[in-house]
Every structure is written in C-alpha cells, then in structure tokens.
PDB file of C-alpha atoms in Angstrom:
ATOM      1  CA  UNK A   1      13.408 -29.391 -16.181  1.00 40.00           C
ATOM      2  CA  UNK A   2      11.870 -26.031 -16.225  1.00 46.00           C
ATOM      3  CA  UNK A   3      13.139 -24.129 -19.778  1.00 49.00           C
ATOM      4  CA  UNK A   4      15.275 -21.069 -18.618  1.00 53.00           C
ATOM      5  CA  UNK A   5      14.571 -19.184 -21.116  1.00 55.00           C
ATOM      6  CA  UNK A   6      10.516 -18.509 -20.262  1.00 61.00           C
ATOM      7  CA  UNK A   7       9.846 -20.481 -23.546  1.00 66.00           C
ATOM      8  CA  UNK A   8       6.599 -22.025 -22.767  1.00 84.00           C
ATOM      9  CA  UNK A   9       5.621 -19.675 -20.265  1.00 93.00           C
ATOM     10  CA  UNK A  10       1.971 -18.123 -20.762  1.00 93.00           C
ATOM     11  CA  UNK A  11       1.580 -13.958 -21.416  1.00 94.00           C
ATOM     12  CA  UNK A  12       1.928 -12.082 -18.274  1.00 94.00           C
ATOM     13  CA  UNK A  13      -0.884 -10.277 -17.693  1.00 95.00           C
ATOM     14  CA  UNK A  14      -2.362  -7.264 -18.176  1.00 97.00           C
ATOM     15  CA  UNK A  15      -3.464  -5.181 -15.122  1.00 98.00           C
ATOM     16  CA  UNK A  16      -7.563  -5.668 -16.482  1.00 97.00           C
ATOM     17  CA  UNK A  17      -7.477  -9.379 -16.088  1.00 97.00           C
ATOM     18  CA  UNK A  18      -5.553  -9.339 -13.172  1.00 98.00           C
ATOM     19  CA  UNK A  19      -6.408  -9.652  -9.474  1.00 98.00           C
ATOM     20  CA  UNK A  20      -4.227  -7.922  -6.494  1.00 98.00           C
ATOM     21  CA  UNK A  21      -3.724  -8.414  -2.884  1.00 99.00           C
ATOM     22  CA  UNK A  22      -1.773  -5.443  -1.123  1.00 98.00           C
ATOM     23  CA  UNK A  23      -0.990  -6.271   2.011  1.00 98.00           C
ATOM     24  CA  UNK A  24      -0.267  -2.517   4.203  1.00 97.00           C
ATOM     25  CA  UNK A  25      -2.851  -1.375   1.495  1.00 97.00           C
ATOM     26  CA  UNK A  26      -5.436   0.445   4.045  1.00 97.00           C
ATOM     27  CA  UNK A  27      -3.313   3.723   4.207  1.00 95.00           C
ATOM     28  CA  UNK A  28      -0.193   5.511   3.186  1.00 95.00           C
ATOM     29  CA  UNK A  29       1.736   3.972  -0.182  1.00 96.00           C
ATOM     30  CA  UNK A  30      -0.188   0.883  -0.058  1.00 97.00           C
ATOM     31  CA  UNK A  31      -3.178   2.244  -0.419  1.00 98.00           C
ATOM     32  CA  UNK A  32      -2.134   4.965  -2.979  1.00 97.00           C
ATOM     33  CA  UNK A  33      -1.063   1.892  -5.033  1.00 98.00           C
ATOM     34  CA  UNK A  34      -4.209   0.269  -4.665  1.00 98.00           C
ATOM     35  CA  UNK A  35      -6.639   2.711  -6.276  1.00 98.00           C
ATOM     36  CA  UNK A  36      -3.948   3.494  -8.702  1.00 98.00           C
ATOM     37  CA  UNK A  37      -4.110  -0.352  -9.819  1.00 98.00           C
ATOM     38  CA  UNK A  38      -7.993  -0.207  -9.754  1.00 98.00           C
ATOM     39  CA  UNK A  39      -7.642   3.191 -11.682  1.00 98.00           C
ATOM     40  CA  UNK A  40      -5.297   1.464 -14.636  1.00 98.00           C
ATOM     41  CA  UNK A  41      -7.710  -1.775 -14.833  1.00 98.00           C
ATOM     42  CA  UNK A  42      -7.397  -4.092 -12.330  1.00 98.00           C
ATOM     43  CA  UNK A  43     -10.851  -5.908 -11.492  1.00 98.00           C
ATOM     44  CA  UNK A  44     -10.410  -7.369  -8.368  1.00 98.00           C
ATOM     45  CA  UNK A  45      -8.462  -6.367  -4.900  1.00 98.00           C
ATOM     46  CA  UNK A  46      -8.266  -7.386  -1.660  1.00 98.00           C
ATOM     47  CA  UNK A  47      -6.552  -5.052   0.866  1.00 98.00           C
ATOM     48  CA  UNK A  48      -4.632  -6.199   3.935  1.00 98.00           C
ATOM     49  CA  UNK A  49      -4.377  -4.228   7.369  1.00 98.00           C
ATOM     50  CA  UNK A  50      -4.586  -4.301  11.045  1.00 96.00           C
ATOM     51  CA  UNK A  51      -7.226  -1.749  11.477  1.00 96.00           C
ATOM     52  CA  UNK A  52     -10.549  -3.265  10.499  1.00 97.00           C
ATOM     53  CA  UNK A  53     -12.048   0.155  10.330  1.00 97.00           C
ATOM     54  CA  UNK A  54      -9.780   1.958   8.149  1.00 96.00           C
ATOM     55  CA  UNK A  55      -9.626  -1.553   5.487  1.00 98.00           C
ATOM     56  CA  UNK A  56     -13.323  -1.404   5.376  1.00 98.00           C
ATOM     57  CA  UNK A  57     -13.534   1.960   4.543  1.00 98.00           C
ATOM     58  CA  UNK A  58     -10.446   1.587   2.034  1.00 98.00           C
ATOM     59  CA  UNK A  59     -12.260  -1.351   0.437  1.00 98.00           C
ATOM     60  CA  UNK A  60     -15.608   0.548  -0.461  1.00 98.00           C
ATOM     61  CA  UNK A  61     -13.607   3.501  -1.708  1.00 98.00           C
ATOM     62  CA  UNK A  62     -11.791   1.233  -3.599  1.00 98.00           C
ATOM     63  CA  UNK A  63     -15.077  -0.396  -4.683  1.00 98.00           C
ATOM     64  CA  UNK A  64     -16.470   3.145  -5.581  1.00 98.00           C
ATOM     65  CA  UNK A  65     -14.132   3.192  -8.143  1.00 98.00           C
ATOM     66  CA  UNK A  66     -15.389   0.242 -10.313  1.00 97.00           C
ATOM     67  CA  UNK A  67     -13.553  -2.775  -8.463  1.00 98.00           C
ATOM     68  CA  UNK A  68     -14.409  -5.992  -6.846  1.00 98.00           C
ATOM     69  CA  UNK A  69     -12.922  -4.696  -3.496  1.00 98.00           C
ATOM     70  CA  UNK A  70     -12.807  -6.627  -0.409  1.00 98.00           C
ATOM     71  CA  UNK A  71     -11.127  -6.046   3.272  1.00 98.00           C
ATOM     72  CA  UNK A  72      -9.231  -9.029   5.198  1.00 98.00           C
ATOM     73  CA  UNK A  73      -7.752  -8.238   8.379  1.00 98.00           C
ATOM     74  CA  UNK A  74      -4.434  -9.360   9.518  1.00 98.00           C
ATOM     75  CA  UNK A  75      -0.667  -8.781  11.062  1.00 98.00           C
ATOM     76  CA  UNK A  76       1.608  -9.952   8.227  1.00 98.00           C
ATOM     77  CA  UNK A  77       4.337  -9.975  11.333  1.00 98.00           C
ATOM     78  CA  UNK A  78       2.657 -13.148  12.440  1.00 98.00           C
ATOM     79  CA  UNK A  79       3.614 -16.155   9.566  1.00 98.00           C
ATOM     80  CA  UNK A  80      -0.273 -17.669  10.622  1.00 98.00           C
ATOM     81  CA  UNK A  81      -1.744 -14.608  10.235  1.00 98.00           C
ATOM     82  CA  UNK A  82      -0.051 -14.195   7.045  1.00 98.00           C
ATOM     83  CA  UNK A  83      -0.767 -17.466   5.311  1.00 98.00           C
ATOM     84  CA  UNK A  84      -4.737 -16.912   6.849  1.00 98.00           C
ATOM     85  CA  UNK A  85      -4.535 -13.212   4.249  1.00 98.00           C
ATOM     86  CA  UNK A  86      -3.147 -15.196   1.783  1.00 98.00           C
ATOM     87  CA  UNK A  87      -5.309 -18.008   2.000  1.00 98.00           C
ATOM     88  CA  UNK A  88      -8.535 -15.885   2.154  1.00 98.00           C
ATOM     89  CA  UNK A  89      -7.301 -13.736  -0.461  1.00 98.00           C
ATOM     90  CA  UNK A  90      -6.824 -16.204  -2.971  1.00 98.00           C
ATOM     91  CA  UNK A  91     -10.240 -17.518  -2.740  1.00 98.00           C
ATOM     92  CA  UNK A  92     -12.217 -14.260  -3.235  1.00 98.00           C
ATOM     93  CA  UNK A  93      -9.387 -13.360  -5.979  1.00 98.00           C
ATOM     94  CA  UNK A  94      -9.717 -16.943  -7.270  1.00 98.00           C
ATOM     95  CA  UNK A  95      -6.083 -16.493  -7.456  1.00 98.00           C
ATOM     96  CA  UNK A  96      -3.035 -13.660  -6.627  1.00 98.00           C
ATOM     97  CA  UNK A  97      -1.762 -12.566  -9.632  1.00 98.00           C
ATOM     98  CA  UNK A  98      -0.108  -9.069  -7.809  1.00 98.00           C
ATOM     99  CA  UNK A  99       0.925  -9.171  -4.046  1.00 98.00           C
ATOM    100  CA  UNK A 100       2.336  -5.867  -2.976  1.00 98.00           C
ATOM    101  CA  UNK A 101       3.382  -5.463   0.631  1.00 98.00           C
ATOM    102  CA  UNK A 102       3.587  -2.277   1.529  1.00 97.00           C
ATOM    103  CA  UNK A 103       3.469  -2.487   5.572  1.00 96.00           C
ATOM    104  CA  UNK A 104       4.590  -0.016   8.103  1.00 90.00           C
ATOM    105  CA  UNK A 105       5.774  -0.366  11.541  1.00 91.00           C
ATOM    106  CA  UNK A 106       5.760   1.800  14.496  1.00 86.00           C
ATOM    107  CA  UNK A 107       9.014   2.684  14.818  1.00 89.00           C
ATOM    108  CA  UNK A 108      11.204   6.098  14.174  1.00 87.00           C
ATOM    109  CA  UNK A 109      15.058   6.674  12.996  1.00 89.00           C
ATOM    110  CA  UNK A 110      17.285   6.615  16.377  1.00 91.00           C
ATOM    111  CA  UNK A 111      20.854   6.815  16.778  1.00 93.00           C
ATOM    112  CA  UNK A 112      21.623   2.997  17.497  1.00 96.00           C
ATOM    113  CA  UNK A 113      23.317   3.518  21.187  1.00 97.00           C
ATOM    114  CA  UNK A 114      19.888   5.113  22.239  1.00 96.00           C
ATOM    115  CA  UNK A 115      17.536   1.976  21.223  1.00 96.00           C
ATOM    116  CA  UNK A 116      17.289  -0.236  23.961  1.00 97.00           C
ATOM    117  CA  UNK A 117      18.867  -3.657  23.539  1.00 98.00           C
ATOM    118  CA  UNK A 118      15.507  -5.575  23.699  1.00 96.00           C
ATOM    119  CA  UNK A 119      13.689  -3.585  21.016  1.00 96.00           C
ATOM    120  CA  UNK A 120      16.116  -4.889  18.193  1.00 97.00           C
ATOM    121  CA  UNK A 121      14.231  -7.429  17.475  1.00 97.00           C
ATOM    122  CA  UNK A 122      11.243  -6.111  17.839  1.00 96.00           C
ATOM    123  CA  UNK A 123      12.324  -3.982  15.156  1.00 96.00           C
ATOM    124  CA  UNK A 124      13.390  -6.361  12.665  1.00 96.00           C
ATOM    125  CA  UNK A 125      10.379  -8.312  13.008  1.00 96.00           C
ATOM    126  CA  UNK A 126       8.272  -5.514  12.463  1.00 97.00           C
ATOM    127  CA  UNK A 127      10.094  -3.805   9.427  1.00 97.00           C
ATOM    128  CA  UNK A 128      11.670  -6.878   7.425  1.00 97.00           C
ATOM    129  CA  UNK A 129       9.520  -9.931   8.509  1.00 98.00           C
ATOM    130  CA  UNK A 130       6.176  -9.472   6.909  1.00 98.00           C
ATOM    131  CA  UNK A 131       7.255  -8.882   3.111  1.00 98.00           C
ATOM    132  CA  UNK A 132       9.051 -12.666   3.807  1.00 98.00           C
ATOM    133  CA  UNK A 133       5.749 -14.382   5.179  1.00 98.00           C
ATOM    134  CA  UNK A 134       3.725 -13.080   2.417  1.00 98.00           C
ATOM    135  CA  UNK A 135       5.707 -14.337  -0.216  1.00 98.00           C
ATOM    136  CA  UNK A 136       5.740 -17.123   1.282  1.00 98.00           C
ATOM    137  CA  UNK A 137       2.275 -17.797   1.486  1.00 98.00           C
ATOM    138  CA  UNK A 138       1.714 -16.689  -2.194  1.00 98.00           C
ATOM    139  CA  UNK A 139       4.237 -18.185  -4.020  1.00 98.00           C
ATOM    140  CA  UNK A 140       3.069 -21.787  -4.507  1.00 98.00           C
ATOM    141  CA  UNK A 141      -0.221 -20.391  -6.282  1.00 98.00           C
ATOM    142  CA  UNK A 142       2.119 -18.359  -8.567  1.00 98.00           C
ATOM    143  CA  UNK A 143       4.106 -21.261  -9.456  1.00 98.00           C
ATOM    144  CA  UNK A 144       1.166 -23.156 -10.314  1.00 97.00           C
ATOM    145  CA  UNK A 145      -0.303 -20.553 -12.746  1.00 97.00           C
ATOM    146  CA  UNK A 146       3.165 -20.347 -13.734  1.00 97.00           C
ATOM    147  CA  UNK A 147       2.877 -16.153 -13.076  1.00 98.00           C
ATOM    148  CA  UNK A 148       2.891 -13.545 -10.792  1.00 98.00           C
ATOM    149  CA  UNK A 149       4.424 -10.273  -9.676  1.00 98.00           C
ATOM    150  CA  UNK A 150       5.654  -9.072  -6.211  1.00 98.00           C
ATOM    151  CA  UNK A 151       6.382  -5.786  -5.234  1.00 98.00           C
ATOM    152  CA  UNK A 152       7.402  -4.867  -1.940  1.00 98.00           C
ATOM    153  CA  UNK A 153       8.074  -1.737  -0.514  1.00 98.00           C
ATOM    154  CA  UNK A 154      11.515  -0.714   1.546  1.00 97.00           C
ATOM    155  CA  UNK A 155      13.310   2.920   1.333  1.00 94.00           C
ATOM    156  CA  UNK A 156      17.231   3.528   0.290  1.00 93.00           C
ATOM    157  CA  UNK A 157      17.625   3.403   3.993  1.00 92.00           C
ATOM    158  CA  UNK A 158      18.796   0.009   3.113  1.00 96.00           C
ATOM    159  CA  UNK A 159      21.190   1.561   0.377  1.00 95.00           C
ATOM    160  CA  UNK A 160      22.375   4.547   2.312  1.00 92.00           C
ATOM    161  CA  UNK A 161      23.986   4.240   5.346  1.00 93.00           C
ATOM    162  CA  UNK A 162      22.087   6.566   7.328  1.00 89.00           C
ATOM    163  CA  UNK A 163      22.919   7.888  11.106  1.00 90.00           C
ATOM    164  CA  UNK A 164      19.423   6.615  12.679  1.00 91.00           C
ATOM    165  CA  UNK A 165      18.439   3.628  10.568  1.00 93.00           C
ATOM    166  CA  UNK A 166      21.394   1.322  11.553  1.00 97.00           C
ATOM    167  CA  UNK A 167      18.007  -1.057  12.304  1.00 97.00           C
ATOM    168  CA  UNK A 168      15.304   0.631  10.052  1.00 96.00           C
ATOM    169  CA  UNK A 169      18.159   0.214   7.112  1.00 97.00           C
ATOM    170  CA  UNK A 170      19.577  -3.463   8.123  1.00 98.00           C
ATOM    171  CA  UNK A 171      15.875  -4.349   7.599  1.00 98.00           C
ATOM    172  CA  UNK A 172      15.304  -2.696   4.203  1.00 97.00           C
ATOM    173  CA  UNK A 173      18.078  -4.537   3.008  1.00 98.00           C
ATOM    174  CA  UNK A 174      16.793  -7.356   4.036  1.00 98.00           C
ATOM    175  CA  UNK A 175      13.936  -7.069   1.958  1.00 98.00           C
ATOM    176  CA  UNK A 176      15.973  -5.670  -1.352  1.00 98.00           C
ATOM    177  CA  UNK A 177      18.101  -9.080  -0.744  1.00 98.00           C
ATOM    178  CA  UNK A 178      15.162 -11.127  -0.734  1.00 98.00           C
ATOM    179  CA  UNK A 179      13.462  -9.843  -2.886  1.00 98.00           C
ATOM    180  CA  UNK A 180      16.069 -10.089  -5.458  1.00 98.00           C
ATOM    181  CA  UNK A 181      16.960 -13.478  -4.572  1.00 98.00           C
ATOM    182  CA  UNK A 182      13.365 -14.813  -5.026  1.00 98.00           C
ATOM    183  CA  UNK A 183      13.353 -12.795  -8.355  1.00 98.00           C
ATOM    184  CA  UNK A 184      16.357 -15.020  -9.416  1.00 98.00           C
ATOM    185  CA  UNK A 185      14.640 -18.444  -8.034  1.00 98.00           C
ATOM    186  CA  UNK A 186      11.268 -17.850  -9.618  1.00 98.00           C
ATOM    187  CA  UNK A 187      11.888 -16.237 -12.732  1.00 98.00           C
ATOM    188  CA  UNK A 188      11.765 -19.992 -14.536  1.00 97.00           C
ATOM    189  CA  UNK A 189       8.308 -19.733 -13.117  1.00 98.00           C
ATOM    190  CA  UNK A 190       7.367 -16.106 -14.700  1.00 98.00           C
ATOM    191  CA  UNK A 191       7.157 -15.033 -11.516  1.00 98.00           C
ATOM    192  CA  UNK A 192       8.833 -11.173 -11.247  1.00 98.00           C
ATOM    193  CA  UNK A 193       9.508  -9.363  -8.022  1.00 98.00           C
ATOM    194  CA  UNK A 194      10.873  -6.052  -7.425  1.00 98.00           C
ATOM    195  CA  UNK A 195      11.311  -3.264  -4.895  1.00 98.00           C
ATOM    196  CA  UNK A 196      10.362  -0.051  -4.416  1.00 98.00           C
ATOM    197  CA  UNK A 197      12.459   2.011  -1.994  1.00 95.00           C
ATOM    198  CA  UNK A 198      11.484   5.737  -1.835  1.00 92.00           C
ATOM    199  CA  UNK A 199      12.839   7.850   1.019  1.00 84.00           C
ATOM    200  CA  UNK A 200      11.076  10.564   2.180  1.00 80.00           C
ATOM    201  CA  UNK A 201       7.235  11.053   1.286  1.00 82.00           C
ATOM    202  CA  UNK A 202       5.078  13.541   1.794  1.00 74.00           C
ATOM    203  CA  UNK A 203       1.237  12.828   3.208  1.00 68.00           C
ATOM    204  CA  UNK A 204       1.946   9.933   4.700  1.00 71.00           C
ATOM    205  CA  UNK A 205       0.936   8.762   8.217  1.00 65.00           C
ATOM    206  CA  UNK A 206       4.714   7.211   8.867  1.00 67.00           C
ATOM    207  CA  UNK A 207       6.101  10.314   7.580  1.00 61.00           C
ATOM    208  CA  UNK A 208       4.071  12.886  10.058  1.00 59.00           C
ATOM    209  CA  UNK A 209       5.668  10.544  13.291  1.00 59.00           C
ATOM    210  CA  UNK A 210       9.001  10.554  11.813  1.00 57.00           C
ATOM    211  CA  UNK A 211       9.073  14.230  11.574  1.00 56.00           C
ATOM    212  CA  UNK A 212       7.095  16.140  13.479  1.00 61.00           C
ATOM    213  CA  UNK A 213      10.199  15.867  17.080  1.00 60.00           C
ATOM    214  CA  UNK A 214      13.567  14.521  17.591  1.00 67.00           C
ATOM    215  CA  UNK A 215      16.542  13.543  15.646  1.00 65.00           C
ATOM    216  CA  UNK A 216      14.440  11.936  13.055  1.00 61.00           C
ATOM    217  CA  UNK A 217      12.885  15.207  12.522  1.00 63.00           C
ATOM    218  CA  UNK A 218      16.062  16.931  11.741  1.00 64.00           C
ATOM    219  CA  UNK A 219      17.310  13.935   9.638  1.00 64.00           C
ATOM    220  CA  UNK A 220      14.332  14.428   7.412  1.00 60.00           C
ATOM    221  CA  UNK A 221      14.329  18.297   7.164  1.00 66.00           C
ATOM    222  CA  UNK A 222      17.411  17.626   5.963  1.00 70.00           C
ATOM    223  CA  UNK A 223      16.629  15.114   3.298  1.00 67.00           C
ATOM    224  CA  UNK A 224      13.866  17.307   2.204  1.00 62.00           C
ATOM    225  CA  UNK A 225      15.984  20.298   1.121  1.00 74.00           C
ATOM    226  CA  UNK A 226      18.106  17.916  -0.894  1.00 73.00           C
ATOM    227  CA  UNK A 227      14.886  16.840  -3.046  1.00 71.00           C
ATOM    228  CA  UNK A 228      15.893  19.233  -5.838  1.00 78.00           C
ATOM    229  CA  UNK A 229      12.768  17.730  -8.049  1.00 78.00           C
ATOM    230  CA  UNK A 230      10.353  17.992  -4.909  1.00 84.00           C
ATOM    231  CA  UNK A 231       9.738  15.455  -2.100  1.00 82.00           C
ATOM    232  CA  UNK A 232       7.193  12.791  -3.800  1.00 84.00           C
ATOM    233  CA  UNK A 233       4.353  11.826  -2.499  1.00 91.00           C
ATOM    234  CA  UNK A 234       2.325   8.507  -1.962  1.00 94.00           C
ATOM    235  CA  UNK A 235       0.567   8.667  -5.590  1.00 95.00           C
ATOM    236  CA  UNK A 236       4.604   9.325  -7.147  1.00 95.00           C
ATOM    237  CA  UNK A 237       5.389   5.835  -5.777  1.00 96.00           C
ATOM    238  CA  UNK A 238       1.843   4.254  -6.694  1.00 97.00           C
ATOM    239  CA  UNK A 239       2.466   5.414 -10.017  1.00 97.00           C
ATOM    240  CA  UNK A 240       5.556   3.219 -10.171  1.00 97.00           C
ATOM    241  CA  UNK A 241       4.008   0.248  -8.560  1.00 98.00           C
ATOM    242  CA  UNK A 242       1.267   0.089 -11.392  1.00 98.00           C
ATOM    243  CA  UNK A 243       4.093  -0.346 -14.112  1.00 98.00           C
ATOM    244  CA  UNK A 244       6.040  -2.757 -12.630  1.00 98.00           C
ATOM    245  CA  UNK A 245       2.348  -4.585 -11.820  1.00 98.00           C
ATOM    246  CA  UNK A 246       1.710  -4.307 -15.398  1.00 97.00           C
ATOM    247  CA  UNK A 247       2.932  -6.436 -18.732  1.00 95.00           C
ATOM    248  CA  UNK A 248       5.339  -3.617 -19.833  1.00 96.00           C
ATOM    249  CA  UNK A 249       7.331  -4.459 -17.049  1.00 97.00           C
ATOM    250  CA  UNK A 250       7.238  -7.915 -18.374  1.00 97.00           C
ATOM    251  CA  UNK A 251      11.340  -8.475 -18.430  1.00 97.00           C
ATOM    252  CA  UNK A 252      11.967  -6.387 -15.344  1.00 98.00           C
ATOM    253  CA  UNK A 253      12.864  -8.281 -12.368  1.00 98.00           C
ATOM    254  CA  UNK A 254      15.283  -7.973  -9.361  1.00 98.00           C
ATOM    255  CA  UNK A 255      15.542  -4.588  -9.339  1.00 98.00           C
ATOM    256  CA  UNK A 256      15.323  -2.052  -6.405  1.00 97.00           C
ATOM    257  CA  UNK A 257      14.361   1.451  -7.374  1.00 96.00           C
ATOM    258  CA  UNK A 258      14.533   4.857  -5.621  1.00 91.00           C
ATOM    259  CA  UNK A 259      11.249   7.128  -5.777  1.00 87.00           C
ATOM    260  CA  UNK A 260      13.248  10.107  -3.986  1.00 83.00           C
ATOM    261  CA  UNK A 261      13.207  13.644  -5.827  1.00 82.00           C
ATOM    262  CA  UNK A 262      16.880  13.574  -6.061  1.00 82.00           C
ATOM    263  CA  UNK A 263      17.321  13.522  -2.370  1.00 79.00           C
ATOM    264  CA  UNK A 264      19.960  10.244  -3.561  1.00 79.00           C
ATOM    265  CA  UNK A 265      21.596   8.400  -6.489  1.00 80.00           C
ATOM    266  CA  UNK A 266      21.272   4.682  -4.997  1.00 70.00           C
TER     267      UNK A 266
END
C-alpha cells in the first residue's frame, strides 16, 4: 500500500539535476519553454518534433546555451512513434524527470457546420491525442523513480465555449481532464501534472495561420483588444512552465492555468 500522504517519497527535484523531454519543443511555446528550462538549470534536454531540420537546429541552440541537448524525431499522434521518443529519450536522459508536450496541429477555429464531417477526427487526433500517448509512454519510468512532472499545453478554448473551437475546445478539454485525472492517480507516486492553457499568443507560428484570413482572424482580433495587460507571448507561458517544472511547485498538481492578459477569467 502506497502511503497517501507522500511520506516516504524522495525530494522532488530541482530543475539543475533534472533532465527534460518536450515533446512540440522545436518551435513556438515548446521551444520557448525549453531554453527557459536550460536557462533556470536544467542539464539535460531532448526535444521532440516532426521537422528534423528545425529540432536539429533547436537542439544546438539549446546546446549553445550550456545543455546536454539532443534532437529525436517523431509524430506524438502515432502511440509507436510516441513510445519510440519516449524510449529514446529516456536513454540519452538516463531517465524523464520533466515531459512537457507542447504540440501543435494544423488546424484553424471554424464554425462547426463548415468542417467537413470526415475531418472530426482528424482533428481530435491531432489536437488531444498526443499529450495521452506521451504520458503514457513516460509514466512507468516516473513511477519507478517514484517522481516526475508533466506539463502539457491546451488553451481556455477548452474552458470557454468559443464560436469556432466546438472541436479545437472539445479537445483541450480533453487534455485538462486528463491531465487532472492522472494528477489524482499518480500523486501517491510524486508524480505532478498540470496544464497550461493560454489563449492567444503573440510570435507564434500557430498564431500567424490562425490570424492572418477568415473567421478565425476576426475571432482573434477580437480577443486581442480584450487583453487589457497585453497579449503574452511564447516566453510569458515558458516562464510559467519553468515553475511548475521546478520544486517550488512541489504541492501543485491538477491544476489548469490561463496565461491570457486578461483576455478571460477561466
């Protein structure tokens, strides 16, 4: 019987003798959060990406910065692909301590009538899936070093009901509701996991397609000019991933939390 109470559980750790994979980390928020973890302490990385040029070059920027840095292609849609990342990210990390998944998908808010029928899925698969297969494939290490911290990455589309993101925000509350749910089952095992779910962010890739044409473009100008304390960008959200990485986040766990310049309360 595991002791409920963490009792017997060892020290988290602190972000200098911890190791980090960030799956999504090649670009955008994921990346952002990766140099901001090798910028607080953390020795060793391994990014996670499609694009085998862009994670190379992310991984010697990364390494130009002091860090063990390494590049391991993958599609964290695909639950083999996933558990290869995983698998070849815990043996050059000798060990996950930090998984963040921070992956985007190629898709743009759309008034649900006007997405066809057989992109649903599609969809889902893309947005809510690959958060689920990493955890997967990293959570048996965890609970064997009896440690660990998962951050994943969705946006208070999945708080807000938002005309648009009937799909983008059905699958970003999939991931809050997993997330928290694992955070519940593995706590016994100091394992914490939280969310980060920022809205709109300026400098990002995902954020140029969604709103340079079309409703999404108006939906977002929109959003913007309710950011009273100014739209954040990808190194506002990084900042927040490094302390809930780190040990003074140590009792913090379940929790989804808005990065948004007061565009929402959620």
């Amino acid at each position: 019987m595991v002791d409920e109470t963490g009792a017997g559980l060892p020290a988290p750790k602190d972000l200098d003798a911890s190791s980090a994979l960030i799956v999504g980390g090649t670009a955008g928020i994921g990346f952002a959060s990766a140099r901001a973890l090798v910028q607080a302490g953390v020795p060793r990385i391994v990014v996670s990406g499609r694009n085998a040029e862009r994670g190379e070059l992310a991984a010697k920027s990364l390494a130009e910065l002091g860090a063990a840095a390494s590049f391991v292609g993958g599609d964290a849609t695909d639950p083999a692909s996933a558990a290869a990342v995983a698998a070849q990210a815990d043996e050059i990390l000798g060990g996950v301590d930090i998984l963040m998944c921070s992956t985007a998908a190629d898709v743009r808010p759309e008034l649900f009538i006007n997405i066809p029928t057989t992109d649903i899925s599609r969809w889902l698969t893309q947005l809510a899936l690959p958060s689920m297969h990493m955890a997967s494939s990293v959570l048996p290490g965890m609970r064997s070093r009896r440690g660990g911290v998962i951050v994943n990455v969705a946006s208070d589309a999945g708080k807000i009901a938002t005309p648009g993101e009937a799909v983008i925000g059905a699958s970003k509350a999939a991931i809050m509701m997993f997330t928290r749910t694992i955070a519940i089952e593995e706590k016994r095992y100091g394992i914490r996991a939280n969310v980060l779910t920022p809205s709109l962010v300026h400098g990002t890739a995902s954020t140029e397609r969604i709103t340079t044409e079309g409703f999404s473009a108006k939906l977002f100008a929109a959003a913007a000019r309710q950011a009273a304390l100014g739209v954040p960008t990808a190194d506002d959200v990084a900042a927040l991933a490094v302390f809930l990485c780190g040990a003074g986040a140590a009792k913090l766990t379940g929790q989804a939390i808005s990065v948004n310049g007061g565009i929402s309360a959620a």
